[in-house]
Short mmCIF file of C-alpha atoms in Angstrom, two decimals:
data_model
loop_
_atom_site.label_atom_id
_atom_site.label_comp_id
_atom_site.label_asym_id
_atom_site.label_seq_id
_atom_site.Cartn_x
_atom_site.Cartn_y
_atom_site.Cartn_z
CA MET A 217 3.87 -49.93 -150.96
CA PHE A 218 2.06 -50.56 -147.67
CA ASN A 219 0.96 -53.66 -145.84
CA GLN A 220 -1.08 -54.39 -142.75
CA ARG A 221 1.52 -55.82 -140.39
CA THR A 222 3.03 -54.00 -137.46
CA VAL A 223 5.59 -51.38 -138.42
CA LYS A 224 9.30 -52.12 -138.16
CA ARG A 225 10.85 -49.72 -135.69
CA GLU A 226 14.15 -48.20 -136.80
CA GLY A 227 16.52 -47.89 -133.86
CA TYR A 228 19.60 -45.68 -133.76
CA GLN A 229 22.36 -45.44 -131.24
CA GLY A 230 25.11 -42.95 -130.65
CA ASP A 231 25.78 -39.82 -128.66
CA GLN A 232 24.04 -36.51 -129.26
CA ALA A 233 26.94 -35.00 -131.18
CA ALA A 234 26.65 -37.73 -133.82
CA VAL A 235 22.99 -37.05 -134.60
CA PRO A 236 23.46 -35.35 -138.02
CA GLU A 237 25.70 -38.12 -139.36
CA VAL A 238 23.43 -40.86 -138.05
CA VAL A 239 20.38 -39.26 -139.63
CA ARG A 240 22.17 -38.75 -142.94
CA ARG A 241 22.76 -42.50 -143.13
CA SER A 242 19.05 -43.22 -142.58
CA ARG A 243 16.29 -43.47 -145.16
CA TYR A 244 15.46 -39.80 -144.54
CA PRO A 245 18.67 -37.73 -144.56
CA CYS A 246 16.84 -34.46 -145.33
CA ARG A 247 13.56 -33.18 -143.96
CA LEU A 248 12.62 -31.73 -147.39
CA SER A 249 11.56 -34.20 -150.04
CA MET A 250 10.22 -34.37 -153.58
CA TYR A 251 8.68 -37.77 -152.72
CA GLY A 252 10.24 -39.50 -155.70
CA ASP A 253 10.53 -42.98 -154.16
CA ALA A 254 7.62 -44.82 -152.56
CA PRO A 255 8.23 -45.85 -148.94
CA ASP A 256 9.47 -49.40 -148.45
CA VAL A 257 8.26 -49.75 -144.87
CA GLU A 258 5.56 -51.60 -142.98
CA VAL A 259 2.77 -49.47 -141.53
CA SER A 260 0.10 -50.52 -139.05
CA ILE A 261 -3.56 -49.69 -139.70
CA GLU A 262 -3.52 -47.27 -136.76
CA GLU A 263 -0.56 -45.36 -138.16
CA PHE A 264 -2.06 -45.46 -141.64
CA GLU A 265 -5.13 -43.57 -140.43
CA THR A 266 -3.33 -41.25 -138.01
CA PHE A 267 -0.60 -40.21 -140.43
CA ALA A 268 -3.09 -39.50 -143.21
CA LEU A 269 -5.46 -37.54 -140.99
CA ASP A 270 -2.68 -35.37 -139.60
CA ARG A 271 -1.47 -34.50 -143.08
CA LEU A 272 -5.02 -33.69 -144.12
CA GLN A 273 -5.25 -31.28 -141.22
CA VAL A 274 -2.15 -29.49 -142.50
CA LEU A 275 -3.40 -29.30 -146.10
CA ARG A 276 -6.75 -27.97 -144.93
CA ALA A 277 -4.96 -25.39 -142.77
CA ILE A 278 -3.06 -24.22 -145.87
CA GLU A 279 -6.32 -23.96 -147.81
CA ASP A 280 -7.88 -21.96 -144.99
CA ALA A 281 -4.83 -19.71 -144.64
CA GLN A 282 -4.73 -18.87 -148.34
CA LEU A 283 -8.34 -17.74 -148.25
CA ARG A 284 -8.51 -16.06 -144.87
CA ALA A 285 -5.05 -14.84 -143.87
CA LYS A 286 -4.49 -11.10 -143.59
CA GLY A 287 -1.28 -11.02 -145.60
CA GLU A 288 1.79 -13.18 -146.23
CA ASP A 289 3.07 -13.04 -142.65
CA ASP A 290 -0.26 -14.15 -141.23
CA MET A 291 -0.50 -16.98 -143.75
CA ARG A 292 3.00 -18.26 -142.93
CA LYS A 293 2.19 -18.11 -139.24
CA ARG A 294 -1.03 -20.12 -139.67
CA VAL A 295 0.67 -22.80 -141.75
CA SER A 296 3.65 -23.03 -139.39
CA GLU A 297 1.33 -23.49 -136.43
CA ALA A 298 -0.55 -26.28 -138.22
CA LEU A 299 2.71 -28.04 -139.09
CA GLU A 300 4.01 -27.75 -135.56
CA LYS A 301 0.78 -29.20 -134.21
CA HIS A 302 0.22 -32.06 -136.64
CA MET A 303 3.47 -32.74 -138.51
CA PRO A 304 6.53 -31.21 -136.80
CA SER A 305 9.77 -31.56 -138.73
CA HIS A 306 13.10 -30.45 -137.30
CA THR A 307 16.43 -29.79 -138.98
CA ASN A 308 19.54 -31.91 -138.67
CA ARG A 309 21.04 -29.13 -136.55
CA SER A 310 18.40 -29.56 -133.86
CA LYS A 311 19.42 -31.33 -130.67
CA LEU A 312 16.65 -33.89 -130.85
CA PRO A 313 17.36 -37.63 -130.65
CA PRO A 314 17.94 -39.26 -134.04
CA ARG A 315 14.98 -41.57 -133.48
CA GLN A 316 12.65 -38.55 -133.30
CA LEU A 317 14.08 -36.90 -136.41
CA VAL A 318 13.72 -40.09 -138.43
CA SER A 319 10.23 -40.69 -137.03
CA GLU A 320 9.09 -37.22 -138.09
CA ARG A 321 10.39 -37.69 -141.63
CA ARG A 322 9.02 -41.20 -141.89
CA LYS A 323 5.57 -39.86 -141.00
CA ASP A 324 5.89 -37.08 -143.58
CA HIS A 325 6.99 -39.49 -146.30
CA VAL A 326 4.42 -42.19 -145.60
CA SER A 327 1.51 -39.79 -145.12
CA HIS A 328 2.21 -38.15 -148.50
CA PHE A 329 1.95 -41.46 -150.33
CA ILE A 330 -1.19 -42.50 -148.44
CA LEU A 331 -2.94 -39.31 -149.53
CA ARG A 332 -1.51 -39.63 -153.02
CA LEU A 333 -3.39 -42.92 -153.29
CA ALA A 334 -6.53 -41.66 -151.58
CA PHE A 335 -6.80 -38.49 -153.68
CA SER A 336 -6.07 -40.05 -157.05
CA ARG A 337 -9.66 -41.27 -157.57
CA THR A 338 -11.07 -38.24 -159.38
CA GLU A 339 -9.76 -35.21 -161.23
CA GLU A 340 -11.25 -32.89 -158.60
CA LEU A 341 -9.52 -34.72 -155.76
CA ARG A 342 -6.21 -34.85 -157.65
CA GLY A 343 -6.40 -31.12 -158.31
CA TRP A 344 -7.08 -30.31 -154.65
CA PHE A 345 -4.29 -32.53 -153.38
CA LEU A 346 -1.77 -31.24 -155.92
CA ARG A 347 -2.58 -27.60 -155.20
CA TYR A 348 -1.95 -27.82 -151.47
CA GLU A 349 0.96 -30.25 -151.62
CA CYS A 350 2.70 -27.68 -153.83
CA ALA A 351 1.86 -24.96 -151.33
CA LEU A 352 3.22 -27.10 -148.49
CA LEU A 353 6.52 -27.71 -150.30
CA LYS A 354 6.84 -24.02 -151.10
CA HIS A 355 6.27 -23.08 -147.45
CA ARG A 356 8.83 -25.59 -146.23
CA PHE A 357 11.39 -24.54 -148.83
CA GLN A 358 11.04 -20.86 -147.94
CA ASN A 359 11.59 -21.65 -144.25
CA ALA A 360 14.51 -24.05 -144.77
CA ASP A 361 18.15 -23.15 -144.21
CA LEU A 362 20.61 -22.79 -147.08
CA ALA A 363 22.04 -26.31 -146.75
CA GLU A 364 18.58 -27.87 -146.89
CA LYS A 365 17.64 -25.81 -149.95
CA GLN A 366 20.79 -26.80 -151.78
CA GLU A 367 20.28 -30.47 -150.97
CA LEU A 368 16.70 -30.45 -152.22
CA LEU A 369 17.58 -28.54 -155.40
CA SER A 370 20.35 -31.03 -156.07
CA SER A 371 18.01 -33.99 -155.67
CA ALA A 372 15.34 -32.36 -157.87
CA HIS A 373 17.55 -32.34 -161.03
CA LEU A 374 16.06 -29.09 -162.32
CA ARG A 375 18.30 -28.85 -165.40
CA LEU A 376 19.05 -25.15 -164.95
CA ALA A 377 21.11 -23.17 -167.48
CA HIS A 378 23.21 -20.63 -165.61
CA LEU A 379 23.60 -17.29 -167.36
CA SER A 380 27.18 -16.00 -167.50
CA PRO A 381 27.89 -12.24 -167.17
CA ALA A 382 28.65 -12.03 -170.92
CA ASP A 383 25.44 -13.85 -171.89
CA ARG A 384 23.52 -11.69 -169.45
CA ASP A 385 24.52 -8.49 -171.20
CA ALA A 386 24.03 -9.98 -174.68
CA LYS A 387 20.59 -11.44 -174.06
CA LEU A 388 19.12 -8.86 -171.72
CA GLY A 389 20.80 -5.62 -172.72
CA THR A 390 19.44 -2.71 -170.72
CA ALA A 391 16.84 -5.04 -169.16
CA SER A 392 19.61 -6.58 -167.07
CA GLY A 393 19.10 -3.64 -164.73
CA PHE A 394 15.83 -5.27 -163.68
CA TYR A 395 17.92 -7.62 -161.51
CA ALA A 396 20.49 -6.96 -158.83
CA ALA A 397 23.97 -6.62 -160.30
CA GLN A 398 25.51 -9.64 -158.55
CA GLU A 399 22.43 -11.85 -158.63
CA GLN A 400 22.77 -15.17 -160.44
CA LEU A 401 20.29 -15.76 -163.26
CA PHE A 402 18.96 -18.94 -164.84
CA GLU A 403 17.45 -19.14 -168.34
CA VAL A 404 14.39 -21.39 -168.65
CA ASP A 405 11.26 -21.79 -170.79
CA PHE A 406 8.67 -19.31 -169.59
CA GLU A 407 6.09 -22.11 -169.13
CA ARG A 408 8.11 -23.33 -166.14
CA VAL A 409 7.61 -20.10 -164.21
CA LEU A 410 4.13 -18.91 -165.14
CA ASP A 411 3.59 -17.75 -161.55
CA LEU A 412 6.58 -15.41 -161.80
CA VAL A 413 5.51 -14.24 -165.25
CA GLY A 414 2.05 -13.42 -163.95
CA ARG A 415 3.56 -11.34 -161.13
CA SER A 416 6.05 -9.60 -163.46
CA GLN A 417 8.98 -10.96 -161.47
CA VAL A 418 11.07 -11.98 -164.49
CA VAL A 419 12.20 -10.60 -167.86
CA LEU A 420 10.99 -12.44 -170.97
CA ARG A 421 12.90 -12.74 -174.23
CA ALA A 422 11.76 -14.93 -177.16
CA GLY A 423 9.81 -17.31 -174.96
CA ARG A 424 12.58 -17.60 -172.38
CA ALA A 425 12.39 -16.36 -168.79
CA PHE A 426 15.39 -15.22 -166.78
CA VAL A 427 14.90 -16.35 -163.21
CA PRO A 428 16.96 -14.90 -160.32
CA GLN A 429 18.36 -17.27 -157.75
CA SER A 430 16.04 -15.78 -155.12
CA GLU A 431 13.03 -17.06 -157.11
CA VAL A 432 14.32 -20.54 -157.84
CA ALA A 433 11.53 -21.96 -155.65
CA ALA A 434 9.14 -21.36 -158.55
CA LEU A 435 11.19 -23.75 -160.70
CA LEU A 436 11.20 -26.31 -157.92
CA ILE A 437 7.41 -26.13 -157.54
CA HIS A 438 6.92 -26.42 -161.30
CA GLU A 439 9.02 -29.60 -161.39
CA PHE A 440 7.20 -30.99 -158.36
CA ARG A 441 3.80 -30.24 -159.92
CA HIS A 442 4.83 -31.91 -163.17
CA THR A 443 6.09 -35.11 -161.54
CA MET A 444 3.16 -35.23 -159.12
CA THR A 445 0.63 -34.90 -161.93
CA GLN A 446 2.14 -37.93 -163.62
CA ALA A 447 2.36 -39.87 -160.36
CA LEU A 448 -1.29 -39.20 -159.52
CA ALA A 449 -2.34 -40.45 -162.95
CA VAL A 450 -0.42 -43.67 -162.33
CA CYS A 451 -2.06 -44.06 -158.91
CA ALA A 452 -5.50 -43.52 -160.44
CA LYS A 453 -4.91 -46.47 -162.78
CA ALA A 454 -3.52 -48.66 -160.00
CA LEU A 455 -6.21 -47.90 -157.43
CA PRO A 456 -8.87 -50.29 -158.83
CA GLN A 457 -6.40 -53.15 -158.44
CA MET A 458 -6.51 -52.63 -154.69
CA GLY A 459 -10.16 -53.71 -154.63
CA GLU A 460 -9.06 -57.16 -153.50
CA ASP A 461 -7.91 -55.71 -150.18
CA GLU A 462 -11.07 -55.21 -148.16
CA ARG A 463 -9.26 -53.24 -145.47
CA LEU A 464 -7.11 -50.71 -147.31
CA LEU A 465 -9.51 -49.56 -150.03
CA PRO A 466 -12.30 -48.48 -147.63
CA LEU A 467 -9.74 -46.52 -145.62
CA LEU A 468 -8.50 -44.72 -148.73
CA GLN A 469 -12.04 -43.94 -149.87
CA ASN A 470 -12.97 -42.69 -146.43
CA LEU A 471 -9.98 -40.37 -146.35
CA SER A 472 -10.87 -38.65 -149.61
CA ASN A 473 -14.58 -38.57 -148.75
CA GLN A 474 -14.13 -36.83 -145.45
CA THR A 475 -11.13 -34.76 -146.58
CA ALA A 476 -10.23 -33.96 -142.98
CA ARG A 477 -12.22 -33.26 -139.85
CA SER A 478 -15.42 -35.23 -140.28
CA GLU A 479 -16.91 -36.00 -136.89
CA TYR A 480 -17.64 -33.10 -134.60
CA GLN A 481 -18.11 -33.77 -130.89
CA SER A 482 -20.87 -31.48 -129.66
CA THR A 483 -20.16 -29.23 -126.70
CA GLY A 484 -23.75 -29.46 -125.44
CA ALA A 485 -24.07 -25.69 -125.71
CA ALA A 486 -27.87 -25.91 -125.96
CA GLY A 487 -28.28 -27.93 -122.78
CA ALA A 488 -31.34 -30.19 -122.64
CA VAL A 489 -33.13 -29.86 -125.98
CA THR A 490 -36.82 -30.74 -126.20
CA ALA A 491 -39.32 -30.86 -129.06
CA GLU A 492 -40.70 -27.53 -127.84
CA SER A 493 -37.32 -25.78 -127.73
CA VAL A 494 -36.19 -26.62 -131.28
CA PRO A 495 -37.98 -23.68 -133.00
CA GLY A 496 -36.40 -21.23 -130.56
CA LEU A 497 -32.94 -22.60 -131.27
CA SER A 498 -33.33 -22.46 -135.05
CA ASP A 499 -32.02 -18.89 -135.11
CA SER A 500 -28.58 -20.37 -134.42
CA PHE A 501 -28.87 -23.09 -137.09
CA PRO A 502 -26.57 -22.95 -140.11
CA LEU A 503 -28.18 -22.03 -143.41
CA CYS A 504 -28.59 -25.67 -144.50
CA MET A 505 -30.50 -26.58 -141.34
CA GLN A 506 -32.53 -23.37 -141.35
CA HIS A 507 -33.64 -24.24 -144.86
CA LEU A 508 -34.62 -27.80 -143.89
CA HIS A 509 -36.44 -26.62 -140.77
CA SER A 510 -38.40 -23.94 -142.65
CA GLN A 511 -39.36 -26.37 -145.44
CA LEU A 512 -40.49 -28.91 -142.86
CA ALA A 513 -42.67 -26.27 -141.19
CA ARG A 514 -44.12 -25.25 -144.55
CA ASP A 515 -44.75 -28.67 -146.13
CA HIS A 516 -45.14 -30.80 -142.98
CA HIS A 517 -42.87 -33.32 -144.65
CA LEU A 518 -39.27 -33.93 -145.74
CA ARG A 519 -37.90 -36.59 -148.02
CA HIS A 520 -35.42 -39.16 -146.74
CA GLY A 521 -32.25 -37.13 -147.45
CA GLY A 522 -33.60 -34.11 -145.62
CA ARG A 523 -34.88 -36.17 -142.68
CA MET A 524 -31.49 -37.83 -142.25
CA GLN A 525 -29.56 -34.55 -142.45
CA LEU A 526 -31.83 -32.61 -140.10
CA GLY A 527 -32.60 -35.54 -137.79
CA LEU A 528 -28.96 -36.37 -137.06
CA PHE A 529 -28.17 -32.68 -136.64
CA LEU A 530 -30.92 -32.36 -134.01
CA LYS A 531 -29.65 -35.50 -132.33
CA GLY A 532 -26.18 -33.92 -132.23
CA ILE A 533 -27.37 -30.72 -130.53
CA GLY A 534 -29.02 -32.75 -127.76
CA LEU A 535 -32.51 -33.83 -128.89
CA GLY A 536 -33.19 -37.22 -127.28
CA LEU A 537 -35.07 -40.09 -128.88
CA GLN A 538 -38.42 -39.54 -127.17
CA ASP A 539 -38.39 -35.82 -127.93
CA ALA A 540 -37.31 -36.59 -131.51
CA LEU A 541 -40.37 -38.80 -131.96
CA VAL A 542 -42.56 -36.00 -130.60
CA PHE A 543 -40.86 -33.37 -132.77
CA TRP A 544 -41.24 -35.33 -136.02
CA ARG A 545 -44.79 -36.43 -135.24
CA ARG A 546 -45.85 -32.82 -134.74
CA ALA A 547 -43.98 -31.76 -137.87
CA PHE A 548 -45.70 -34.46 -139.94
CA SER A 549 -49.11 -33.22 -138.83
CA ALA A 550 -50.77 -33.90 -142.18
CA MET A 551 -50.66 -37.69 -141.69
CA THR A 552 -52.34 -40.06 -139.24
CA ASP A 553 -50.64 -41.66 -136.26
CA ASP A 554 -50.78 -45.01 -138.01
CA GLN A 555 -49.05 -43.61 -141.12
CA PHE A 556 -46.33 -42.03 -139.01
CA GLN A 557 -45.71 -45.18 -136.96
CA LYS A 558 -45.51 -47.40 -140.04
CA GLY A 559 -43.56 -45.05 -142.29
CA TYR A 560 -41.25 -42.95 -140.13
CA SER A 561 -40.86 -43.86 -136.44
CA TYR A 562 -38.66 -46.88 -137.22
CA ASN A 563 -36.12 -44.72 -139.09
CA ILE A 564 -35.99 -42.24 -136.22
CA ARG A 565 -35.31 -45.01 -133.70
CA HIS A 566 -32.77 -46.49 -136.13
CA ASN A 567 -30.81 -43.21 -136.17
CA TYR A 568 -30.60 -43.39 -132.38
CA GLY A 569 -29.24 -46.95 -132.44
CA MET A 570 -32.45 -48.57 -131.21
CA GLU A 571 -33.26 -50.60 -134.34
CA GLY A 572 -31.44 -52.62 -136.99
CA LYS A 573 -27.75 -53.09 -136.30
CA ARG A 574 -28.07 -50.60 -133.44
CA ALA A 575 -25.32 -48.31 -134.68
CA ASP A 576 -25.03 -44.93 -132.99
CA TYR A 577 -25.12 -42.64 -136.03
CA THR A 578 -23.36 -39.29 -135.88
CA PRO A 579 -24.39 -35.98 -137.50
CA TYR A 580 -23.23 -35.30 -141.05
CA SER A 581 -20.03 -33.32 -141.56
CA CYS A 582 -19.95 -30.38 -143.96
CA HIS A 583 -17.95 -32.45 -146.40
CA ARG A 584 -20.54 -35.20 -146.41
CA VAL A 585 -23.35 -32.69 -146.90
CA ILE A 586 -21.45 -31.07 -149.77
CA MET A 587 -20.29 -34.23 -151.52
CA SER A 588 -23.31 -36.52 -151.06
CA ASN A 589 -25.99 -36.95 -153.72
CA PRO A 590 -27.18 -33.50 -154.81
CA PRO A 591 -30.82 -32.62 -154.11
CA GLY A 592 -33.31 -33.34 -156.89
CA PRO A 593 -36.79 -31.92 -157.49
CA GLY A 594 -38.70 -31.90 -154.20
CA ASP A 595 -35.52 -32.44 -152.13
CA HIS A 596 -34.19 -29.93 -149.63
CA HIS A 597 -31.06 -31.59 -148.29
CA GLY A 598 -27.54 -30.54 -149.23
CA CYS A 599 -25.47 -27.38 -148.79
CA PRO A 600 -27.02 -24.06 -149.90
CA PHE A 601 -23.55 -22.70 -150.69
CA ARG A 602 -22.98 -25.63 -153.05
CA HIS A 603 -26.44 -26.49 -154.35
CA PHE A 604 -28.39 -23.21 -154.44
CA SER A 605 -28.32 -21.05 -157.55
CA ALA A 606 -26.49 -17.74 -157.14
CA GLU A 607 -29.75 -15.80 -157.06
CA ARG A 608 -31.37 -18.15 -154.56
CA LEU A 609 -28.31 -18.03 -152.28
CA ARG A 610 -28.26 -14.23 -152.29
CA ALA A 611 -31.95 -14.17 -151.40
CA ALA A 612 -31.32 -16.53 -148.46
CA LEU A 613 -28.44 -14.40 -147.23
CA HIS A 614 -30.52 -11.22 -147.45
CA LYS A 615 -32.96 -12.80 -144.98
CA ASP A 616 -30.24 -12.40 -142.34
CA SER A 617 -30.32 -8.64 -143.00
CA LEU A 618 -26.77 -8.64 -144.36
CA PRO A 619 -25.77 -5.56 -146.40
CA ASP A 620 -25.37 -6.02 -150.14
CA ALA A 621 -21.57 -5.88 -149.92
CA GLU A 622 -21.45 -8.71 -147.38
CA VAL A 623 -23.93 -10.79 -149.36
CA ARG A 624 -21.69 -10.42 -152.41
CA GLU A 625 -18.63 -11.37 -150.35
CA VAL A 626 -20.19 -14.61 -149.14
CA ALA A 627 -21.78 -15.42 -152.49
CA ASP A 628 -18.48 -14.87 -154.29
CA LEU A 629 -16.74 -17.34 -151.98
CA ALA A 630 -19.43 -19.91 -152.73
CA GLN A 631 -19.24 -19.18 -156.46
CA ALA A 632 -15.48 -19.84 -156.33
CA GLY A 633 -16.10 -23.27 -154.78
CA HIS A 634 -15.06 -22.37 -151.22
CA TYR A 635 -18.28 -23.60 -149.66
CA GLN A 636 -17.12 -24.11 -146.08
CA VAL A 637 -15.23 -20.82 -146.06
CA ALA A 638 -18.40 -19.10 -147.31
CA CYS A 639 -20.38 -20.74 -144.50
CA THR A 640 -17.79 -19.68 -141.94
CA ARG A 641 -17.84 -16.11 -143.22
CA HIS A 642 -21.63 -16.13 -143.04
CA LEU A 643 -21.39 -17.11 -139.38
CA GLU A 644 -18.81 -14.42 -138.66
CA LEU A 645 -21.00 -11.75 -140.21
CA ARG A 646 -24.11 -12.94 -138.34
CA LEU A 647 -22.26 -12.75 -135.02
CA HIS A 648 -20.79 -9.38 -135.90
CA HIS A 649 -24.22 -7.88 -136.56
CA ARG A 650 -25.71 -9.44 -133.43
CA ARG A 651 -22.95 -7.86 -131.39
CA GLN A 652 -23.62 -4.49 -133.00
CA GLN A 653 -27.33 -4.75 -132.20
CA ARG A 654 -26.84 -5.74 -128.57
CA GLN A 655 -23.94 -3.43 -127.75
CA PRO A 656 -24.53 -0.27 -129.80
CA HIS A 657 -22.82 1.92 -127.21
CA GLN A 658 -19.54 0.07 -127.76
CA GLN A 659 -19.09 1.20 -131.36
CA GLN A 660 -15.33 0.64 -131.63
CA GLN A 661 -15.62 -2.85 -130.23
CA SER A 662 -18.65 -3.65 -132.42
CA ASP A 663 -16.80 -2.59 -135.54
CA ALA A 664 -14.04 -5.15 -134.85
CA ASP A 665 -14.34 -8.13 -137.17
CA ILE A 666 -14.95 -11.61 -135.78
CA ARG A 667 -12.69 -14.37 -137.09
CA LEU A 668 -13.32 -18.04 -136.43
CA SER A 669 -11.75 -21.33 -137.41
CA SER A 670 -13.29 -22.84 -140.53
CA VAL A 671 -16.62 -24.55 -139.96
CA THR A 672 -16.45 -28.28 -140.70
CA SER A 673 -19.82 -29.43 -139.33
CA PRO A 674 -23.33 -27.96 -139.07
CA ASN A 675 -23.22 -28.87 -135.38
CA GLN A 676 -19.99 -26.96 -134.92
CA TYR A 677 -21.66 -23.93 -136.56
CA PHE A 678 -24.58 -24.22 -134.14
CA ASP A 679 -22.34 -24.49 -131.08
CA LEU A 680 -20.24 -21.51 -132.16
CA CYS A 681 -23.28 -19.39 -133.00
CA LEU A 682 -25.19 -20.24 -129.84
CA GLY A 683 -22.11 -20.00 -127.63
CA CYS A 684 -21.10 -16.58 -128.92
CA THR A 685 -24.70 -15.35 -128.70
CA LYS A 686 -24.99 -16.48 -125.07
CA SER A 687 -21.63 -14.89 -124.29
CA THR A 688 -22.77 -11.61 -125.80
CA HIS A 689 -26.00 -11.71 -123.77
CA ALA A 690 -24.17 -12.53 -120.56
CA SER A 691 -21.57 -9.83 -121.05
CA ALA A 692 -23.91 -7.04 -122.19
CA ALA A 693 -24.88 -6.02 -118.66
CA SER A 694 -21.28 -5.79 -117.50
CA THR A 695 -19.81 -4.17 -120.60
CA ALA A 696 -20.18 -0.62 -119.32
CA ALA A 697 -18.18 -1.48 -116.21
CA ASP A 698 -15.63 -3.58 -118.09
CA PRO A 699 -15.54 -2.72 -121.81
CA THR A 700 -13.06 -5.52 -122.61
CA THR A 701 -15.32 -8.34 -121.39
CA ALA A 702 -17.40 -8.90 -124.52
CA ALA A 703 -14.39 -8.75 -126.80
CA ALA A 704 -12.55 -11.29 -124.67
CA ILE A 705 -15.48 -13.69 -124.69
CA LEU A 706 -16.06 -13.42 -128.43
CA SER A 707 -12.39 -13.80 -129.29
CA GLY A 708 -12.35 -17.02 -127.29
CA ALA A 709 -15.08 -18.75 -129.32
CA PRO A 710 -14.99 -22.56 -129.04
CA LYS A 711 -13.31 -24.60 -131.74
CA ALA A 712 -14.03 -28.01 -133.23
CA THR A 713 -12.42 -31.17 -131.98
CA THR A 714 -10.94 -33.64 -134.42
CA ALA A 715 -12.02 -37.20 -135.00
CA ILE A 716 -12.13 -39.76 -137.76
CA HIS A 717 -15.12 -41.84 -138.85
#
């Protein structure tokens, strides 16, 4: 399907008026696809990574929009913005050069098959990929023009049985009034449109559903889900055979491991961090790092997993090597200097690239924290939203003085498996209550909810929390003179940058 050599560039000539015809003769005549045929193209390693990462950004944006959007319009807007940013795709009627149209569709096609391989390894990964690929196709279909919809439906071979006016009256009787008089209906097995059945959008008779033409997208998505499920199973069996390629397999594993945005570039919001300043900054730590820091203070020790997670986090917020050695030596106060030097100082210097292969290690992403080895007895690393019991998580959230309703909201998100969304919501609520405490005279402004982009790294959480807190402090004195200042600062909270390990 893919190889390592440089990609073959597909050139097209012709004037602007001939663009549609030229594109129709290419490998990608339509911007909508069911991805039935694997791409027969050569892709460079750089494109392999870039294409896959951009598609991951889109799928993660869909996941985030489904959980956090304030209605259908807001969700469509969020997804459209993500597509425009990472994977733009224009119609044949656009006045773009044919090379650009083909390039966009080539990227869409290739990136789908890269992620199909990468996410076929486990049932959990296959389920995640399938869910959001279906959502992406549905979004694109709903926003396509009539010609594009007809072309995709024709290529999908849905095997639809059109209901004639006579059959309509005979099979539906008075229930035919459920549909518009002139609306075309298709008769299918109800299992093919369970989504419509669940929303009471169709009439059922003897195990058959009568689907209006306006809801034919549900049939398309069902067919896509069915074929994709089979294709992912085939990929799962074929993936071990790629073990001979020492370049491709690590890339595929890395893609599914990091899911999307894995490396967060710190903004340096804390300035120069010293061993003495760490306790004062801990109020802005995410829950996972607060837990590690409090356990370290209590036990004067952390096991390897906890030391790595907390140590690289502190490195990311600006704690230098010498201050890190001081910080950990003071924290491990129950042991002698000789024990610390022999057992722990080497690992600290190693994390800073001063020992061993001298690699400059980066802080863990949320995905790595969530998906790495779960904590065992005596361990404190991991993600509280993933690894804490429900009761323990609620107790930890109550320590932030959150009301019961908000604790339930965050805990329910975690219980449903949306760990990063739960963490993001926790941050939003913390900032909301801090703003209320520091600006009580601005009640209307304080009651406004804070909404942030999804947290993907503990260091991103820290920068957002500390940055918004500093902004609130700085604006408090001037709020009376300019009541819009604090709201403007908080609404402009910094966002994560994107990188790949």
